Every structure is written in C-alpha cells, then in structure tokens.
JSON list of C-alpha atoms in Angstrom, two decimals:
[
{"chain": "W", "resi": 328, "resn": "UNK", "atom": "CA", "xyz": [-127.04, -89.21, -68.37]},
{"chain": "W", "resi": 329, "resn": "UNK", "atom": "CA", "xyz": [-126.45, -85.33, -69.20]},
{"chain": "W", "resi": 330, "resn": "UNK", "atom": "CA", "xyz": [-123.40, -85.02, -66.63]},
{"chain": "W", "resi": 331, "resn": "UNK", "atom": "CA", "xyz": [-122.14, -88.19, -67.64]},
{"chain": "W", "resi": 332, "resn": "UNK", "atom": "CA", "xyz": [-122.18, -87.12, -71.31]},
{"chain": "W", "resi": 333, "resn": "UNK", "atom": "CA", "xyz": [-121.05, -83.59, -70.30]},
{"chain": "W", "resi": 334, "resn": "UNK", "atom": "CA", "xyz": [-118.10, -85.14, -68.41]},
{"chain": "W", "resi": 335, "resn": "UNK", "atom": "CA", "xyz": [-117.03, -87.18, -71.28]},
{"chain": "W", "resi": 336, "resn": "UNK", "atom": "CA", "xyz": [-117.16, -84.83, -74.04]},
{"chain": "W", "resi": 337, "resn": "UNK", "atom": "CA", "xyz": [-114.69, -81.95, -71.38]},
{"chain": "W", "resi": 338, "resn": "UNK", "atom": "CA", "xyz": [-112.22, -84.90, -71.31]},
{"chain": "W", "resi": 339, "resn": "UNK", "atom": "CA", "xyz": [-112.90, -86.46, -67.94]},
{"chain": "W", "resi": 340, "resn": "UNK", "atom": "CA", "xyz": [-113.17, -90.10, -66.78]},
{"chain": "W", "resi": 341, "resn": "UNK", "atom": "CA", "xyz": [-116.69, -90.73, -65.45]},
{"chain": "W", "resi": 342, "resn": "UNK", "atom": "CA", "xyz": [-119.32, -93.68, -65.96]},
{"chain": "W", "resi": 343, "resn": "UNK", "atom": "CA", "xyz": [-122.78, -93.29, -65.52]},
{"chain": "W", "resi": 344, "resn": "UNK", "atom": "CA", "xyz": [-123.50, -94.95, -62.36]},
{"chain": "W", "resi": 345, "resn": "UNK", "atom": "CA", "xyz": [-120.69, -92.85, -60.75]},
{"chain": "W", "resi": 346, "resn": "UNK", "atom": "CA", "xyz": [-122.75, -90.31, -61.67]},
{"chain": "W", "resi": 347, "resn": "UNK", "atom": "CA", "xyz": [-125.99, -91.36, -60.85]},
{"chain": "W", "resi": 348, "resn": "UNK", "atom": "CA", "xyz": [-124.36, -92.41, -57.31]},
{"chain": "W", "resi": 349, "resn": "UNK", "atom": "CA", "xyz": [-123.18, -88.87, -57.23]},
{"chain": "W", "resi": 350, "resn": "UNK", "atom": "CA", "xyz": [-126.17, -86.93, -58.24]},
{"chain": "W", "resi": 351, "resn": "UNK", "atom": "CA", "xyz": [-128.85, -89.27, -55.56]},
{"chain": "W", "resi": 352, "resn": "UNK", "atom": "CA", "xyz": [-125.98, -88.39, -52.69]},
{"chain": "W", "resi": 353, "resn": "UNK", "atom": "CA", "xyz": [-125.86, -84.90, -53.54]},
{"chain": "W", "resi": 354, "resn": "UNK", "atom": "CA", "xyz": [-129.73, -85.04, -53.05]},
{"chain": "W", "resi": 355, "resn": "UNK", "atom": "CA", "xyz": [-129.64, -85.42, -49.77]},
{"chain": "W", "resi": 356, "resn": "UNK", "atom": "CA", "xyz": [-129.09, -82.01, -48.32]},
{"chain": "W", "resi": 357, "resn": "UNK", "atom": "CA", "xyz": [-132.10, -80.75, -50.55]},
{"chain": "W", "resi": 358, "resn": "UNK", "atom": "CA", "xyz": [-134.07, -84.04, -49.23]},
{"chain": "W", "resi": 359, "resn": "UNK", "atom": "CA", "xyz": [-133.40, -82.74, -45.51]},
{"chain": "W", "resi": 360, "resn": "UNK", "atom": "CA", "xyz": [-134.54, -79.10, -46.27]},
{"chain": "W", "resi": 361, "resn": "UNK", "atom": "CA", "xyz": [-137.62, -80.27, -47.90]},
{"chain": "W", "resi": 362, "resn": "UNK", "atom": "CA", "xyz": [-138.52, -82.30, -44.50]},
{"chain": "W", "resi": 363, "resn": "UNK", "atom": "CA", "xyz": [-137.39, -79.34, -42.61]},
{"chain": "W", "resi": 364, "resn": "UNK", "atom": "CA", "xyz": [-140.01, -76.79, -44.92]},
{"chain": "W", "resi": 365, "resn": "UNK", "atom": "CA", "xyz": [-142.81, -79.36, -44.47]},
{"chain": "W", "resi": 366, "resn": "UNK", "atom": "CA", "xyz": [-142.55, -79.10, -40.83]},
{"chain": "W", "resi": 367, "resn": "UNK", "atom": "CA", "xyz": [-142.22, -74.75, -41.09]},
{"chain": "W", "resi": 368, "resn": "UNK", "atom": "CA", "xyz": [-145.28, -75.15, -42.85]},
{"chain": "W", "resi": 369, "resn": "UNK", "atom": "CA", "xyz": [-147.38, -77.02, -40.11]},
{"chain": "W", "resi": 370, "resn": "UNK", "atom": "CA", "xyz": [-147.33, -73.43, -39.07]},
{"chain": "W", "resi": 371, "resn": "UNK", "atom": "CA", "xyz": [-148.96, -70.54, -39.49]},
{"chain": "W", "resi": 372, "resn": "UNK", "atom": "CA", "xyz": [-147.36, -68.65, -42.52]},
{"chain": "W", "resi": 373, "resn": "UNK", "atom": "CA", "xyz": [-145.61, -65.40, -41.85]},
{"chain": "W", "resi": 374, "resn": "UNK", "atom": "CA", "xyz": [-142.76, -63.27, -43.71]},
{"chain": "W", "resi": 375, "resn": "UNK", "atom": "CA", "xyz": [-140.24, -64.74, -40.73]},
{"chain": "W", "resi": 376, "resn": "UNK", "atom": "CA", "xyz": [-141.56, -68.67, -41.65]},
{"chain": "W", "resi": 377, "resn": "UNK", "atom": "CA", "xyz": [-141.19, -67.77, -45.42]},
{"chain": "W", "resi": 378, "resn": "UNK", "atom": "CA", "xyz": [-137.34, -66.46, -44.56]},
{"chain": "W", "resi": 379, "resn": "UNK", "atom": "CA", "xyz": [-136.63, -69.53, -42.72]},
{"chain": "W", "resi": 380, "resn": "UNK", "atom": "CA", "xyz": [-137.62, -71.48, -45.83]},
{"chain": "W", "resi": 381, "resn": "UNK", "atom": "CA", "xyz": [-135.86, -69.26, -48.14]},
{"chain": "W", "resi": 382, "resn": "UNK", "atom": "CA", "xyz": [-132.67, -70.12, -45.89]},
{"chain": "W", "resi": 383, "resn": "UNK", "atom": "CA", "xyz": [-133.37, -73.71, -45.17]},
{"chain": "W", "resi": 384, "resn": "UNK", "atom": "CA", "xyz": [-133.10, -74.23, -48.80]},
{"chain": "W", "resi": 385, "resn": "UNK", "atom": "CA", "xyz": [-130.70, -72.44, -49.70]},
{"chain": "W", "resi": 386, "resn": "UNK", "atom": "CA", "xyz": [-128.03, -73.98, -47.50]},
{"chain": "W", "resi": 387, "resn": "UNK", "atom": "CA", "xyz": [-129.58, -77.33, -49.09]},
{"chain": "W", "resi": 388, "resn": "UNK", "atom": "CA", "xyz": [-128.68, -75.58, -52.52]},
{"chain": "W", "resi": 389, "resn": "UNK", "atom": "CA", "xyz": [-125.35, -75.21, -51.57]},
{"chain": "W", "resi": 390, "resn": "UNK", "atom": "CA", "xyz": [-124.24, -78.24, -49.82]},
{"chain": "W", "resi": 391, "resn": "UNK", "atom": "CA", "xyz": [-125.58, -79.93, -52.92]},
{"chain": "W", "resi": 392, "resn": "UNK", "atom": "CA", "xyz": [-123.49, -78.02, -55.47]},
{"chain": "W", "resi": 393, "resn": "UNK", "atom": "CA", "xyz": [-120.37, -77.88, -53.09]},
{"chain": "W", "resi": 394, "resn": "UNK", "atom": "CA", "xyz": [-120.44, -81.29, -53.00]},
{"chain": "W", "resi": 395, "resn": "UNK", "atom": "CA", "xyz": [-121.33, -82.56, -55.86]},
{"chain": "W", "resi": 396, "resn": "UNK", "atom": "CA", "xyz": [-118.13, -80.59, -57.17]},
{"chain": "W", "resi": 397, "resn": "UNK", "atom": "CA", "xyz": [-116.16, -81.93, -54.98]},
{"chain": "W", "resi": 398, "resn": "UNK", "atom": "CA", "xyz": [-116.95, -85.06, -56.23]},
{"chain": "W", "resi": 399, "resn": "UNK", "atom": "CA", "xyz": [-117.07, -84.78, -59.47]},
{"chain": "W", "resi": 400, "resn": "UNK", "atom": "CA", "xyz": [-114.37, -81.68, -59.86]},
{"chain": "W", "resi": 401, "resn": "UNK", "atom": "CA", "xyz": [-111.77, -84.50, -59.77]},
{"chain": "W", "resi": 402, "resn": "UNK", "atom": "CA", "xyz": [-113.18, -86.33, -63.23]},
{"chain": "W", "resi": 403, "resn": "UNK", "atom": "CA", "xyz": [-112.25, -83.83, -64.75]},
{"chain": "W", "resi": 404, "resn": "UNK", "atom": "CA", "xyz": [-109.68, -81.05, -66.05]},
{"chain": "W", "resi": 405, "resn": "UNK", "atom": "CA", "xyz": [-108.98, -78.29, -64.13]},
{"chain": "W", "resi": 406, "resn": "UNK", "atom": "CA", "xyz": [-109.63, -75.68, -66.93]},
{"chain": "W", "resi": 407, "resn": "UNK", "atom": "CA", "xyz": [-113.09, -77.10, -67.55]},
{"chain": "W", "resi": 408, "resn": "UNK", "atom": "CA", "xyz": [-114.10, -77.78, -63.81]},
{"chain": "W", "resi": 409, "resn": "UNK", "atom": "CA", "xyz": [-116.68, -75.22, -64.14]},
{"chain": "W", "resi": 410, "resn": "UNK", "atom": "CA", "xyz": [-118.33, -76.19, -67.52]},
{"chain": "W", "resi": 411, "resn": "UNK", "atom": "CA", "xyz": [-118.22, -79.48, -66.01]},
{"chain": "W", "resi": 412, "resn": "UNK", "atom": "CA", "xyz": [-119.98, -78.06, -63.05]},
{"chain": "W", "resi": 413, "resn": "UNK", "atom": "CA", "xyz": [-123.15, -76.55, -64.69]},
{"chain": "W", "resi": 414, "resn": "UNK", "atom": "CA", "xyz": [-125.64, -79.04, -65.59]},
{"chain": "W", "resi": 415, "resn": "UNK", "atom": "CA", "xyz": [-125.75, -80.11, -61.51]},
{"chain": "W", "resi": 416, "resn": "UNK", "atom": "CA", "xyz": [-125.44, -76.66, -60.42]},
{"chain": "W", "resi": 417, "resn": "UNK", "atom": "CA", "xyz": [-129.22, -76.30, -63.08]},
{"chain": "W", "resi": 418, "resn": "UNK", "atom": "CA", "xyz": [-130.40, -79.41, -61.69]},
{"chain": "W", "resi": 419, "resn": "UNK", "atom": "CA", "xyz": [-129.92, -79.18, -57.84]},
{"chain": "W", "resi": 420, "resn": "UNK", "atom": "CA", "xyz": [-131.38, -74.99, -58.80]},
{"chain": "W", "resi": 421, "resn": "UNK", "atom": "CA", "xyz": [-135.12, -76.27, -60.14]},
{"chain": "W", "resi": 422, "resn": "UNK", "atom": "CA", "xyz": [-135.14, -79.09, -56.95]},
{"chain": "W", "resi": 423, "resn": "UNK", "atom": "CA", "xyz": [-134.22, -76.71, -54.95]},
{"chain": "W", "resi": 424, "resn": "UNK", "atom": "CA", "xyz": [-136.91, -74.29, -56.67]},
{"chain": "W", "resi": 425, "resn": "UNK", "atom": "CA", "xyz": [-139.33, -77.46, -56.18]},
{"chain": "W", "resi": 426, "resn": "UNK", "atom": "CA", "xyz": [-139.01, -77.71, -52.61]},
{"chain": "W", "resi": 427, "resn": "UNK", "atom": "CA", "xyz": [-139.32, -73.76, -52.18]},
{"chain": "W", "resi": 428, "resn": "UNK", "atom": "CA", "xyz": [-142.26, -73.24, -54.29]},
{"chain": "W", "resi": 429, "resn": "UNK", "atom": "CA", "xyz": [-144.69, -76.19, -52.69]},
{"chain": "W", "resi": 430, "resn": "UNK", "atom": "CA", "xyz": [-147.34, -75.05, -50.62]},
{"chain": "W", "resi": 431, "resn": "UNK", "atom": "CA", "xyz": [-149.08, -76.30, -47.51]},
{"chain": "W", "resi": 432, "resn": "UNK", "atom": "CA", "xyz": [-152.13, -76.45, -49.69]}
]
C-alpha cells in the first residue's frame, strides 16, 4: 500500500495490485537465498559459511531492488525514479536482514 501511495503522490500511474504483483515477484530472489542459507546452516558454522551467507543474500538483495526498479522505474517520472525507488529498496533491506540474521537454533 506504501509504494502504491508513494507512486501516486511522485506522479506515476500504478494500482495496488500491480504493486503487490510486483513486490511478491521481487521476493523471489530473497526467497531462494533464504533456502540456500538454511541449507549453509545444516553445517557446521565457520567465518567462510557466515561469508557465503553474507553473499548469498546479498545478491538476493540486489536482484530484488534491480528488479523491482525495473519494474516499477517505468510508473513513474524520470526525475523522481529514485524517491520512487526507496520504500522497496527499505523493504527488500529488513527481509533481506531477516533471512541473514536467523539462526540454526
């Protein structure tokens, strides 16, 4: 509801279950790195295993962002692409915090 707000009030064209469409895609990459940590974890825990998490998610991170904007850049003006940009960039940062902080505990 916050990006489809956002999105309206920068000027662009956007409903909400575009965005909701576009947010659950965008999920996926972070989805795949959390299966991919669970599995590190089945391990014994080392600084290399903890590095391989750190990077597993990160690349989730990114393909999430990157893609989300690439979706949603077009909605809206070019000028504003990056305000526009934000609240998905904060929301794909805490699941991606989510999946990096859980423990095999």
């Amino acid at each position: 509801m916050i990006v489809t707000l956002n999105t309206k009030l920068l000027g662009g064209s956007i409903s909400f279950f575009q965005s909701v469409c576009v947010l659950g895609y965008c999920l996926l990459p972070l989805v795949l790195s959390l299966i991919f940590c669970r599995i590190v974890l089945l391990a014994n825990q080392n600084t290399a295993l903890v590095i391989v998490r750190c990077i597993l998610v990160l690349a989730g991170f990114a393909w999430s962002t990157f893609a989300s904007m690439q979706f949603l850049g077009d909605c809206n003006p070019p000028s504003r692409k990056a305000l526009a940009v934000y609240p998905m960039f904060l929301f794909y940062l805490v699941v991606g915090w989510m999946v990096i902080s859980h423990s095999a505990d």
